[in-house]
Each structure stands twice: as C-alpha cells, then as structure tokens.
Coordinates of C-alpha atoms in Angstrom, one line a residue:
Chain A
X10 CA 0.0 0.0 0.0
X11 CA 1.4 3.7 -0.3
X12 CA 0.1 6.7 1.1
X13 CA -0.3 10.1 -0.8
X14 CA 0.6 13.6 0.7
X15 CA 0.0 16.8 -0.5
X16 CA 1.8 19.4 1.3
X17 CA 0.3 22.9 0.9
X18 CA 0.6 22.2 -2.8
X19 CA -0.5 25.0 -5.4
X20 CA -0.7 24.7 -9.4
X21 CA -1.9 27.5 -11.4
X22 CA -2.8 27.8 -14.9
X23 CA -1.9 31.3 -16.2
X24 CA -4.5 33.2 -14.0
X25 CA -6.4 30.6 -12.9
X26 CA -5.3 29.0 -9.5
X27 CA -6.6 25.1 -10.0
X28 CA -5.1 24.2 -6.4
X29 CA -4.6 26.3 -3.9
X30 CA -2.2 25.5 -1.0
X31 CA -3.8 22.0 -0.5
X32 CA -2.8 19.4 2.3
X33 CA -4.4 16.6 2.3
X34 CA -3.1 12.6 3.2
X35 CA -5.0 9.8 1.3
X36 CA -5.6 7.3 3.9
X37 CA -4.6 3.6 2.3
X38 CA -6.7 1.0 2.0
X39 CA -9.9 3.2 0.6
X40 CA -11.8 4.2 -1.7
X41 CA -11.6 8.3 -1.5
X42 CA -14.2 9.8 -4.0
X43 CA -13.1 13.2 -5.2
X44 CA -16.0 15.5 -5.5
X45 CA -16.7 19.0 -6.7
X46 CA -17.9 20.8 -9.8
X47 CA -15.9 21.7 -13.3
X48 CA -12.8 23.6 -12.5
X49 CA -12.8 22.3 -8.6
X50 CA -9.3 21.2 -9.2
X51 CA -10.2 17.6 -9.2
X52 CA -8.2 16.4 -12.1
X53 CA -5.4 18.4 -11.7
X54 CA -5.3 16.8 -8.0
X55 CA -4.8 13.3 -9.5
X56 CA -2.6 14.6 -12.5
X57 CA -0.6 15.8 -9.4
X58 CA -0.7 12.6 -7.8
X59 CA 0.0 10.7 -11.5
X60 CA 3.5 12.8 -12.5
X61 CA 1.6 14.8 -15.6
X62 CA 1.7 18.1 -14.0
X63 CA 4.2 19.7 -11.6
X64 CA 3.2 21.4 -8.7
X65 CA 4.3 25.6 -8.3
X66 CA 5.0 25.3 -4.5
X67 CA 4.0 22.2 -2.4
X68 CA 5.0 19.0 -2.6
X69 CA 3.1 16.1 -3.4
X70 CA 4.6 12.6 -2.6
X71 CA 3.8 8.8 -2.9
X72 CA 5.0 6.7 -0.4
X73 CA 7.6 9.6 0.8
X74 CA 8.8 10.1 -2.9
X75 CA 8.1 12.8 -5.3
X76 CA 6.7 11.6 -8.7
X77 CA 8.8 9.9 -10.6
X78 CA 9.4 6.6 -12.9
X79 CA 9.5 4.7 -9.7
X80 CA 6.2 6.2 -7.8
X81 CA 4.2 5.8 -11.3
X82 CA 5.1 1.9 -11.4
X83 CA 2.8 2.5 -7.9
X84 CA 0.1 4.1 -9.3
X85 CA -2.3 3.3 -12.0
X86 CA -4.3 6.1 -13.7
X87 CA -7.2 6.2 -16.1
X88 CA -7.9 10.2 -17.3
X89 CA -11.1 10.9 -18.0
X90 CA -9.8 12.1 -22.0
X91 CA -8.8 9.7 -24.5
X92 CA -5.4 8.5 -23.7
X93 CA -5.0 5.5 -25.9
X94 CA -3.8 4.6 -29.4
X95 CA -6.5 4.7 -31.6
X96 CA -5.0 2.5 -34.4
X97 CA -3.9 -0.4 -31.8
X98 CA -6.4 -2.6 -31.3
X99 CA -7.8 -3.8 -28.1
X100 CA -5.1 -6.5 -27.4
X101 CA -2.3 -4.6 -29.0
X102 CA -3.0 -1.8 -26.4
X103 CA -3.0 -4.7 -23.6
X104 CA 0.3 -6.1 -25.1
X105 CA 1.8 -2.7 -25.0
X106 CA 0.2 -1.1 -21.6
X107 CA 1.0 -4.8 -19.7
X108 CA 4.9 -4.3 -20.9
X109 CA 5.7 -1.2 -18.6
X110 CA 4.2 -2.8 -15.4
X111 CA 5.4 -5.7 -13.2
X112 CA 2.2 -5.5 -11.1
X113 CA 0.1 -6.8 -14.6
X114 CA -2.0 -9.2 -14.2
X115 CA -2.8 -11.4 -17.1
X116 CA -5.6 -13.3 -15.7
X117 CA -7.9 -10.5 -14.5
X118 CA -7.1 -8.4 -17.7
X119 CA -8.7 -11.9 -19.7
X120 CA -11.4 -11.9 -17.0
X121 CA -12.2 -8.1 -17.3
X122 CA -11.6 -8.4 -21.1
X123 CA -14.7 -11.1 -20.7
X124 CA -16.6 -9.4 -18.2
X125 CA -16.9 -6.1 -20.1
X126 CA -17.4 -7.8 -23.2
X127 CA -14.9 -6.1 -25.4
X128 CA -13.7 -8.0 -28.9
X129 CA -9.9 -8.1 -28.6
X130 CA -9.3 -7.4 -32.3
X131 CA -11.6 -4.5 -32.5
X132 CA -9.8 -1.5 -33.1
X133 CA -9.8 1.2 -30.2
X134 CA -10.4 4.1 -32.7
X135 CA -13.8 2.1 -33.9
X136 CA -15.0 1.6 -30.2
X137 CA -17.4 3.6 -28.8
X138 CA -17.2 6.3 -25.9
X139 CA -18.7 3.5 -23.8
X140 CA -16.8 0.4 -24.7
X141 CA -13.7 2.8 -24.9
X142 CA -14.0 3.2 -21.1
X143 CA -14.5 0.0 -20.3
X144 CA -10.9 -0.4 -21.7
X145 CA -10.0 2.3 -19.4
X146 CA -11.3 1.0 -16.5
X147 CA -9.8 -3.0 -17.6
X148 CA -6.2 -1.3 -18.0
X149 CA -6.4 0.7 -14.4
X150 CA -7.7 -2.6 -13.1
X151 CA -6.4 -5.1 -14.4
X152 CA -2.8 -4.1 -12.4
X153 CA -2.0 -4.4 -8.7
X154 CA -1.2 -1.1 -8.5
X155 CA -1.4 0.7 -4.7
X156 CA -2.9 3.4 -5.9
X157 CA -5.5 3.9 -8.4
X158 CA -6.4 7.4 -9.8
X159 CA -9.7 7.3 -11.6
X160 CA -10.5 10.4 -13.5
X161 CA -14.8 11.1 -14.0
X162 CA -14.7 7.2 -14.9
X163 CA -18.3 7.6 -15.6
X164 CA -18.2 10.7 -17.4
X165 CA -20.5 11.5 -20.9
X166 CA -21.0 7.0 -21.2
X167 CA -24.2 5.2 -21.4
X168 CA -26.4 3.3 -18.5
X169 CA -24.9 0.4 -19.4
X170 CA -21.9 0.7 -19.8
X171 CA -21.8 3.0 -16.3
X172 CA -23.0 0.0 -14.1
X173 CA -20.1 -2.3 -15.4
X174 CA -17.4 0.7 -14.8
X175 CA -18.9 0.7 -11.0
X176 CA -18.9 -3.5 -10.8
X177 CA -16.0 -3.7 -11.7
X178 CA -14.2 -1.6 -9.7
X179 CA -15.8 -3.1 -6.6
X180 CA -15.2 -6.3 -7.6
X181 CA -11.6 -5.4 -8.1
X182 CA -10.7 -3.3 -5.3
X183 CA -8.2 -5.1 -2.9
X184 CA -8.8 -3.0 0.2
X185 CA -5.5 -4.7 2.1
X186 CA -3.4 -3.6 -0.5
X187 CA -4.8 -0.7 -2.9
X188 CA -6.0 3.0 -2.5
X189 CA -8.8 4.0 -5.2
X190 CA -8.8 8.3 -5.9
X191 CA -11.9 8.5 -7.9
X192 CA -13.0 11.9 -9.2
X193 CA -16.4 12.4 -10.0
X194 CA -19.3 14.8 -10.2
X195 CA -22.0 12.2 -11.0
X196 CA -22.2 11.7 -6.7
X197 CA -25.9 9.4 -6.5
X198 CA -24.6 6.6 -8.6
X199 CA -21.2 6.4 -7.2
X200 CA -21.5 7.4 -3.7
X201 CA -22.2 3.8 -2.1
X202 CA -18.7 3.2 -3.5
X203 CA -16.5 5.6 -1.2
X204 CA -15.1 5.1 1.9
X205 CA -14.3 8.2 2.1
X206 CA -14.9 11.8 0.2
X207 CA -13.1 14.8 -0.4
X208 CA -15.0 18.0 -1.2
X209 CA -12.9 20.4 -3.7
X210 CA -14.1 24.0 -4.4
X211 CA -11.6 26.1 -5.9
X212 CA -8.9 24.1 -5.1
X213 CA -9.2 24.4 -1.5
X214 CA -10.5 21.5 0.7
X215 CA -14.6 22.3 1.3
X216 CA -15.2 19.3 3.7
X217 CA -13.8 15.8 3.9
X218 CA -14.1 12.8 6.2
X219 CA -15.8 9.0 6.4
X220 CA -18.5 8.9 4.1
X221 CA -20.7 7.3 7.1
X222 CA -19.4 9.3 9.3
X223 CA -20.3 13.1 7.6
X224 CA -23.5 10.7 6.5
X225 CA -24.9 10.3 10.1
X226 CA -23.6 13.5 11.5
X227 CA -25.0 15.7 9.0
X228 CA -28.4 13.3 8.6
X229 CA -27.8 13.8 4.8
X230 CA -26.5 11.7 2.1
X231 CA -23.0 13.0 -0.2
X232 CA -25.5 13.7 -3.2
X233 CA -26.9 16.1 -0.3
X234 CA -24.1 17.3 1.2
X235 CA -23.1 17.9 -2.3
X236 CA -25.3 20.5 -3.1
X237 CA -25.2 21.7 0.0
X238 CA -21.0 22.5 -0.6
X239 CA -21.8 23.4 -3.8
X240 CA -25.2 24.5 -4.7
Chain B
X111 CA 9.9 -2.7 -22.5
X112 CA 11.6 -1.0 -25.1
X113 CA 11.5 -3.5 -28.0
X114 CA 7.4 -2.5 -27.2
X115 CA 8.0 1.2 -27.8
X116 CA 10.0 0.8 -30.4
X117 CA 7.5 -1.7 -32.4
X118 CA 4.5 1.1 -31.3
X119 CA 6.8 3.9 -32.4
X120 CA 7.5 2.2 -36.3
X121 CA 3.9 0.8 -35.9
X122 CA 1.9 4.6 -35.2
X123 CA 3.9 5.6 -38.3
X124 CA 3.8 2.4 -40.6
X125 CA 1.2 4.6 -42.8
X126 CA 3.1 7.3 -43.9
X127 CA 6.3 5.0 -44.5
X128 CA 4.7 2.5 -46.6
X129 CA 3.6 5.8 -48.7
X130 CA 7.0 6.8 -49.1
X131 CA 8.3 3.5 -49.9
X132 CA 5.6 3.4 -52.4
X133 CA 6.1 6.5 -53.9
X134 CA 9.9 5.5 -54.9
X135 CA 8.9 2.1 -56.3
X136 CA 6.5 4.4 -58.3
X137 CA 9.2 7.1 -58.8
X138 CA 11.7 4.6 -60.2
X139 CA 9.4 2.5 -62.6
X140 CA 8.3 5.8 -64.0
X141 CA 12.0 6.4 -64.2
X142 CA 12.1 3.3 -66.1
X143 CA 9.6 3.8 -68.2
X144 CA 11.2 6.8 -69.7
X145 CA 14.2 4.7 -70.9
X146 CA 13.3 5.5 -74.4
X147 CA 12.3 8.9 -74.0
X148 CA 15.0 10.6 -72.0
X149 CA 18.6 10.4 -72.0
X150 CA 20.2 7.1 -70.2
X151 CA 21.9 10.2 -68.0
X152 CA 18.9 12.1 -67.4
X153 CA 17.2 9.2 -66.2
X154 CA 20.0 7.8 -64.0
X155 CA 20.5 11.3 -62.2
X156 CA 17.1 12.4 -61.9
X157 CA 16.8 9.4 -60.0
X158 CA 18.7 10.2 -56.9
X159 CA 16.2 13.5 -56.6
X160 CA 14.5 11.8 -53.5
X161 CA 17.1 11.7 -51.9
X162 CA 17.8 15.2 -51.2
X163 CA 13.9 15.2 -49.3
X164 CA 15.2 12.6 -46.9
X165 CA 16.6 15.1 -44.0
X166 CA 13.2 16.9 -44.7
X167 CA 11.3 14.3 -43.7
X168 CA 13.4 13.0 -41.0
X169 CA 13.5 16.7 -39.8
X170 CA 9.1 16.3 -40.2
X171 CA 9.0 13.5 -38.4
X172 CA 11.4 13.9 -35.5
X173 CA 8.9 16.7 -34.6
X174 CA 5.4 14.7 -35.6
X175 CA 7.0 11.6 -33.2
X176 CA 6.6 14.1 -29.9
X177 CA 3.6 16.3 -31.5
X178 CA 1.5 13.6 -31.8
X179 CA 1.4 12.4 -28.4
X180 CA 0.1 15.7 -27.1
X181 CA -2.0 16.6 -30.1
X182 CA -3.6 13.3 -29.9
X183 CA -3.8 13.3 -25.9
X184 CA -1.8 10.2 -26.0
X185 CA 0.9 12.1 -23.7
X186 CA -1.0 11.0 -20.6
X187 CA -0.3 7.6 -21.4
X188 CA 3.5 8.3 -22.9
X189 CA 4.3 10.3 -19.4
X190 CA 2.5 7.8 -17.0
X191 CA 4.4 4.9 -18.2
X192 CA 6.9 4.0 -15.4
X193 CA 9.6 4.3 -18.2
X194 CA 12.7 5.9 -18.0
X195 CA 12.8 9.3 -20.5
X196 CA 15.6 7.2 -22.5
X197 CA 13.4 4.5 -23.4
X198 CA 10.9 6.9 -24.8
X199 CA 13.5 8.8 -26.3
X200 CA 15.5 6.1 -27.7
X201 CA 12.8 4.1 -29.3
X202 CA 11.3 7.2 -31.6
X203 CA 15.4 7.9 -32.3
X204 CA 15.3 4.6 -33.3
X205 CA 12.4 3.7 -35.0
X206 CA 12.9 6.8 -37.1
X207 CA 16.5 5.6 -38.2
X208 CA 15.0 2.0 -39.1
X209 CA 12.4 4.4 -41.5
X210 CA 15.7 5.9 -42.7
X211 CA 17.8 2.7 -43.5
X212 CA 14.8 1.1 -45.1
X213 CA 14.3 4.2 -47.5
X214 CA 18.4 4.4 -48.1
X215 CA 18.5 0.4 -49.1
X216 CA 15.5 1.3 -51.1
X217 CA 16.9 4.3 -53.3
X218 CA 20.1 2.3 -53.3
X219 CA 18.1 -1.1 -54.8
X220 CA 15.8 1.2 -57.7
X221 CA 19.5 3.1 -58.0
X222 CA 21.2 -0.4 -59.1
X223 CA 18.3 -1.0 -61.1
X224 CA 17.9 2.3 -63.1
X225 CA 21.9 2.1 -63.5
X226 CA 22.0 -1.4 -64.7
X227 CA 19.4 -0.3 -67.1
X228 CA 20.4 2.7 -68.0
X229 CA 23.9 0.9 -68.9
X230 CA 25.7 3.3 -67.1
X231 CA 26.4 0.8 -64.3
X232 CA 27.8 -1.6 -67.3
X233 CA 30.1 1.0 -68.6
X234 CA 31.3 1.9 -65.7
X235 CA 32.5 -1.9 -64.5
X236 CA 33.8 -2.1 -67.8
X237 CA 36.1 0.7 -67.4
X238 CA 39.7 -0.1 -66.5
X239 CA 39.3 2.6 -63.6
X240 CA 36.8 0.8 -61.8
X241 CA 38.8 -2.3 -62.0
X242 CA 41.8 -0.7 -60.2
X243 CA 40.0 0.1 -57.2
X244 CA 40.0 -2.4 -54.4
X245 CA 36.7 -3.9 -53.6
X246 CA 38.3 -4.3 -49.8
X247 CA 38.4 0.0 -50.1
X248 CA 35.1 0.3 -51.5
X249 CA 33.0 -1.6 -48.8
X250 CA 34.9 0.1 -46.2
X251 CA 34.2 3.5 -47.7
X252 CA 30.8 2.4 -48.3
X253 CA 30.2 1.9 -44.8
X254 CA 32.2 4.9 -43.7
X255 CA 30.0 7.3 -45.8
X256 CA 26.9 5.3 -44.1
X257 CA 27.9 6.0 -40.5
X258 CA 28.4 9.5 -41.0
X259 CA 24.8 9.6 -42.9
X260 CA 23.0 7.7 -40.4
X261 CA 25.1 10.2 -37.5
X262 CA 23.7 12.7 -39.2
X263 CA 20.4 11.9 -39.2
X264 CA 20.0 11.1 -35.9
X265 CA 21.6 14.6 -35.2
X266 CA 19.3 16.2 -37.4
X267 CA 16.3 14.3 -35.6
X268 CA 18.1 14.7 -31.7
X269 CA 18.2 18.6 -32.3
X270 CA 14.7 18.9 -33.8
X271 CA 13.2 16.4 -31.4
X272 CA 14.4 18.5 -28.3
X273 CA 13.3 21.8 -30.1
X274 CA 9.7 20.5 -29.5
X275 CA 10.5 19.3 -26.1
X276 CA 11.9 22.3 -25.5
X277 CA 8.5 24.2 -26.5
X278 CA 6.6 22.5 -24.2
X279 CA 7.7 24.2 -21.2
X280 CA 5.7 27.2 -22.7
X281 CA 2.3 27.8 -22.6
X282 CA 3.1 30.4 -25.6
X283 CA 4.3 30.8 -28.5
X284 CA 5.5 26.8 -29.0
X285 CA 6.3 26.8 -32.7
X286 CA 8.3 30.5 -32.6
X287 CA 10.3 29.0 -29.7
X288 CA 10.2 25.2 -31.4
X289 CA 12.2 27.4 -34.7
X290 CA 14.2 29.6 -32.6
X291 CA 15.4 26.9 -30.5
X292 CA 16.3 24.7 -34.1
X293 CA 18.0 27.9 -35.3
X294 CA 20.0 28.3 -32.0
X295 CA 21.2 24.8 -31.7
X296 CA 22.6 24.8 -35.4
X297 CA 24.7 27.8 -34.3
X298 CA 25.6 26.5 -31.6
X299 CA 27.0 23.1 -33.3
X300 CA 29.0 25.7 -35.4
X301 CA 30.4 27.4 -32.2
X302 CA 31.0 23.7 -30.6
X303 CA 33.0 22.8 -33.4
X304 CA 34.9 25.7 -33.6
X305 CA 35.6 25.4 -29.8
X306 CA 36.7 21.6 -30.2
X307 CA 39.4 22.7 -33.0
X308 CA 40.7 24.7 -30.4
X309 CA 40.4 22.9 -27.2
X310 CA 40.8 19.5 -28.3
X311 CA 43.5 20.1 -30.7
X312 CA 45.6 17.5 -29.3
X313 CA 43.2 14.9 -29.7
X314 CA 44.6 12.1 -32.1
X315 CA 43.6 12.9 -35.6
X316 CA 41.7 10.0 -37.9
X317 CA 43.4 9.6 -41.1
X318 CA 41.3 8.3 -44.0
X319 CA 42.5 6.9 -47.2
X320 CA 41.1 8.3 -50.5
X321 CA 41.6 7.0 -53.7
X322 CA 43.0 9.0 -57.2
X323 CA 43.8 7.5 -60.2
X324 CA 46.4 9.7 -62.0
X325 CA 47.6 8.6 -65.5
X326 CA 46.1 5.0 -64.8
X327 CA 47.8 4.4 -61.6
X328 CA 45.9 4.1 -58.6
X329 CA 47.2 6.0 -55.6
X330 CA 46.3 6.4 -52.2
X331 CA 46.6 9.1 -50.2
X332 CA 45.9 10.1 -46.8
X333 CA 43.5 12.7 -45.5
X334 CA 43.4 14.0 -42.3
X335 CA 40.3 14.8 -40.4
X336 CA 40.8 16.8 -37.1
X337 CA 39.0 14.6 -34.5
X338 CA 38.9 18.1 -31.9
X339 CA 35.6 19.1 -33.5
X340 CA 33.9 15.6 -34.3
X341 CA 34.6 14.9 -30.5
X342 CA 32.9 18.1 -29.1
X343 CA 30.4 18.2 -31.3
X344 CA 29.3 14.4 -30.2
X345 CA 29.4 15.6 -26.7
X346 CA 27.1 18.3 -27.5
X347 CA 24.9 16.1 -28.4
X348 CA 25.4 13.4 -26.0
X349 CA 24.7 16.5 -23.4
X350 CA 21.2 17.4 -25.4
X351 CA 20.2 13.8 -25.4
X352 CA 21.0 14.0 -21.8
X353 CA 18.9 17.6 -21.5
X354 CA 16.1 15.9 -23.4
X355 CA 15.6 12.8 -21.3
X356 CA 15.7 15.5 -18.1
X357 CA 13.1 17.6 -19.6
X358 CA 11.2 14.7 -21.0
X359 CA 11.3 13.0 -16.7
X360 CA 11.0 16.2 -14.8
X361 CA 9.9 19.1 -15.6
X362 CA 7.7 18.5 -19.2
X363 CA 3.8 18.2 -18.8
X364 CA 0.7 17.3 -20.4

C-alpha cells in the first residue's frame, strides 16, 4: 500500500489558481471519492498525484517520494480524456500497456476483457465512448497497482456501460493492499462506493471525512451534502 | 519494455512510411519507363532526386513523433508509463533511423536497377578505372560514408526532437520557440565545433585513405580529419540527449 501527501501544494494555470495550497493525506486501504464541480481542481489533483503536472509550490509525494518513474510503477491512472492509441487494437493496447508494469496481471485483464465484453481485435479508434471506457477501467484494473487514480470514470457514457465501470471496480478493489482516488461529479450513482470523500471547491478542501461518518452526522447523504457545498 | 516502444513507435507511423516506400517504387518505374524517352543520364541522375527530401522528412518526423502524443492526448499515457525518458526517447530515435535505412537500401536497390538499365552501371565496370579500385576500399568506404549519414540523421532528428520538447515548457508561442530553439542549436553546433578545434587540438587525428587515379595508376593518399571538433560536437549532443531525457522526466507536462 502507499500513502499520498499533498503538502500545501498549489498549481496555477496562467491566472487561474486550480489548487490552492492544499494538504491533504490519502488514507490507504480506501476508496476516496473526489467531488466537486468543473474547474474544482479535481483532475489536476490526480494529474498531481500521477507525475503529468508539476506542482508551483508544495509538494506532493507517494509513499515519501516525489513523482517519478519509480512512484508511477505504484500508481495506475485512467484520465477521463482519450489516452490511448487509436489505431492499436484492443489486445495490442493490452500487449503494450502490460509491458511497462510488473504488477500486470494477465488473468484478470482476460477476466475483465470477458466481463466487459470487449472484442480483442476490434480497433480502439472504432469503439465507442462507452466500450472505450470499459478499456479504461480494464487497464487501471487489471494491475495491482497501490494506488489507483480514476478520473470522472463515468463521465458522458451510457447506463450500461456506467453500471459495469462501477462493478467492476468493486469487484476489483483489494482494500489490504490498494488506494482508489476517484474523481467524479456524477455523486448518486457512485457514492455507495466511497469510503471516504473529499470535497474540492476552488482548489481548497470544502469538507472531507468518512463517508458514514459526515452521513450520520450531518443526517444527509454525499448527493446532499453535495449540493449543500456546492449549490 | 523497449522493443514494445519501439515496435508502437514504427507501428503509429507504418502509414506514412509505406507511402514513401511506395512512392519511390512508383518514382523509379516511372523512371524506367522513360528509358526510351529521355537520355540514359537524365534518367539515371534524376533518380537520386529523393534523396535530397530525406533530412526533410526525418527533420518532419522527429517533430510529428513528440507532436502527436500531445496533439492526440496520448501524452497522458507516454508520461504515465513507469519508463525511464531514454526508453521513450531512444525508441522514436530509433524507430525513425530504421524508417531511414529502409528508405536508403530502397533508393540504393531502384538506383542499381535504373543504372544497370540505364547501362551506365555496365560502362562503368567495364572501365579499366573501376577495376583498379580495391573492392576491400570500396566496402569500407561504403560503410564509412553510411555512418556518418546515419550520424547525421540522428543529429538532425536529436536537435529537432528536443526543439519540441523544449517548446513545451511554454504555454506560448510553441512553434516560434520550437524554430528559434532549431535555429539556435545549429549555431551553436557551429560554435561547438569551432571550440573543439581549439580545445581538443591535441586529440589524435583520424586519417582516411582516399583513392586517385592519376595517368592510370591508382594511388592512395591520406587525408586528415581533425577529430577536436567531431569529439565536441558528439558531446554536445550526447549533453542534449541528456537535457532531453531530463526535460522529458521532470519538468515537461501534459
């Protein structure tokens, strides 16, 4: 397992300040959902976290190191754009992606490959926005990474193919060993799934705790407390 | 790990390659299919044209090999791989010089071809000239004169593909700092060069042998290249390759 620290960590965009002195310690061993609106700072958090940006001032590390070659064979990351090669095809991306990680595991990718019904020889360019994250979701699951970053995993993808997304990474999850960071805005259908939440407005911390706990103190659900932060 | 890269590298770029593969066969059957029409010599030196596009190209897709990834959002993959910089960097370098020998054989099989048929390659083993020089010299020559080409291709490629890199640490402005940046390393390969004549002077020099035939009588000679500049300007680029893998780890972004 490896725990994440951000250390009054700030990252601006011209202007635009997209995380603002933030300190924050992702407990191991749970699933953290990541909530707030467009521009929250959300996914610049987890590129943070993932080595694609580098913060201004701060200091974010993974297991006491700074992001680097080494920390990113420790975390897995699935961005909510299209990341992947669009003329490889489904097993050509899993032959290539599987060849940069020790952690890879063959027999879940084949499982997931199965369970999200994907053809291996389709091409990735030719797949839909929903079957294409369902490969998103296989490659970010299919490794034993400690920490998985999951970026609006749900975001602008059909009923269908949202309810496999969420199955499967429950059904993957190793809680004694894994730390999910899952960013979304879409709270009612995901929030059964966090163990805990972090509430991002402006790139500040709004609120954050157990998603029981703020539950039964606050006698509200997160889609509540959500608009609540937010609204 | 890196025999993957490579292979995706050749693999994302296997269109535009077999194009220009494609385009010499067509270049050098229509070539041939002027025998009749056009002088044997037109034809045969027209042929080697092509050539002259090949550090274009290589210069094209040093650059496209980098652009793409962030043009096609495929640089959140490329930067989240637990790979170290030189593996990226190496396998493009790489898969672009494979593009490069495969095009050089290429020209250099259509080139036998439009010579042999042209009879300008019959003529010239037939002339007593040709038979004086050692084949031993030749294939050593040969592959001299391909080192330094393939050298300088990858120097061309190393120089244009950390111009890009380069850009990317600007919000602004990439391609005026991606030209400037081209434009300053060229002078400063002159300026390197000039400093390894004088600094490294007492380097060993490399002495290669050239062949003149004067009156019929073969005769070597010896010329002398000053190693002082050859040496500084490799470790100039051995330092950008360097710079580029550092940029490439630490401090470029999506």
């Amino acid at each position: 397992m490896a725990t994440v620290v951000f250390e009054r960590v700030s990252k601006s965009f011209g202007r635009v300040r997209a995380v603002d002195e933030l300190s924050f310690t992702i407990r191991e061993g749970t699933i953290l959902g990541l909530l707030g609106p467009n521009g929250s700072g959300k996914s610049t958090m987890l590129k943070l976290i993932a080595g694609l940006y580098r913060p201004d001032a701060g200091r974010v590390t993974i297991d006491g190191q700074e992001p680097s070659p080494k920390t990113k064979a420790m975390v897995a990351y699935l961005p909510e754009i299209d990341y992947l090669y669009g003329w490889m095809t489904v097993r050509q991306t899993l032959e290539y992606v599987s060849a940069f990680y020790a952690d890879w595991d063959r027999e879940r990718a084949e499982g997931l490959l199965k369970f999200m019904g994907l053809d291996p020889e389709a091409r990735v360019s030719r797949l839909s926005k929903g079957m294409r994250a369902r490969l998103k979701i296989l490659l970010a699951m299919s490794r034993s990474a400690p920490v998985v970053l999951l970026d609006e995993p749900l975001s602008g993808i059909d009923p269908t193919s949202r309810s496999r997304v969420l199955r499967a990474i429950v059904s993957e999850f190793r809680a004694d060993s894994q730390t999910v960071v899952m960013s979304t805005h879409d709270v009612v259908e995901s929030e059964a799934l966090f163990d805990e939440v972090l509430f991002l407005k402006d790139g500040r911390v709004a609120l954050t705790g157990e998603a029981e706990r703020l539950r039964e103190e606050r006698g509200k659900s997160i889609q509540e407390l959500f608009e609540e932060v937010f609204g | 790990m890196w025999w993957q890269q490579y292979k995706k590298e050749l693999m994302s770029h296997r269109g535009e390659i077999l194009l220009i593969a494609g385009a010499l066969v067509v270049w050098t059957a229509f070539l041939l299919s002027r025998l009749d029409v056009w002088l044997p010599q037109v034809v045969a030196g027209t042929y080697w044209v092509p050539m002259g596009f090949l550090p274009l190209w290589a210069l094209w897709t040093s650059v496209q090999l980098y652009r793409q990834e962030w043009r096609e959002n495929t640089a959140y993959l490329m930067l989240s791989l637990p790979a170290r910089a030189w593996v990226i960097t190496s396998a493009k370098l790489a898969a672009l010089l494979t593009a490069v020998v495969g095009f050089v054989l290429l020209i250099a099989a259509g080139g036998w071809l439009v010579l042999s048929r042209t009879g300008v390659l019959e003529a010239l083993a037939a002339s007593p000239e040709f038979a004086m020089i050692p084949r031993e010299w030749m294939v050593k020559m040969a592959l001299f004169a391909g080192a330094v080409m393939l050298a300088g291709f990858a120097a061309v490629a190393l120089a244009a593909q950390f111009a890009y890199v380069f850009s990317r640490l600007f919000s602004r402005f990439r391609g005026l700092v991606m030209v400037w940046t081209w434009i300053l390393l060229v002078w400063l390969v002159g300026r390197v060069s000039e400093l390894g004549w004088l600094l490294l002077g007492w380097l060993p020099d490399i002495y290669v042998r050239s062949l003149h035939i004067v009156f019929g009588i073969p005769e070597f000679a010896l010329v002398k290249i000053e190693s002082g500049p050859i040496v500084a300007v490799a470790l100039f680029f051995g330092g950008l390759y360097t710079l580029l893998n550092a940029m490439l780890e630490r401090a470029v972004e999506v």
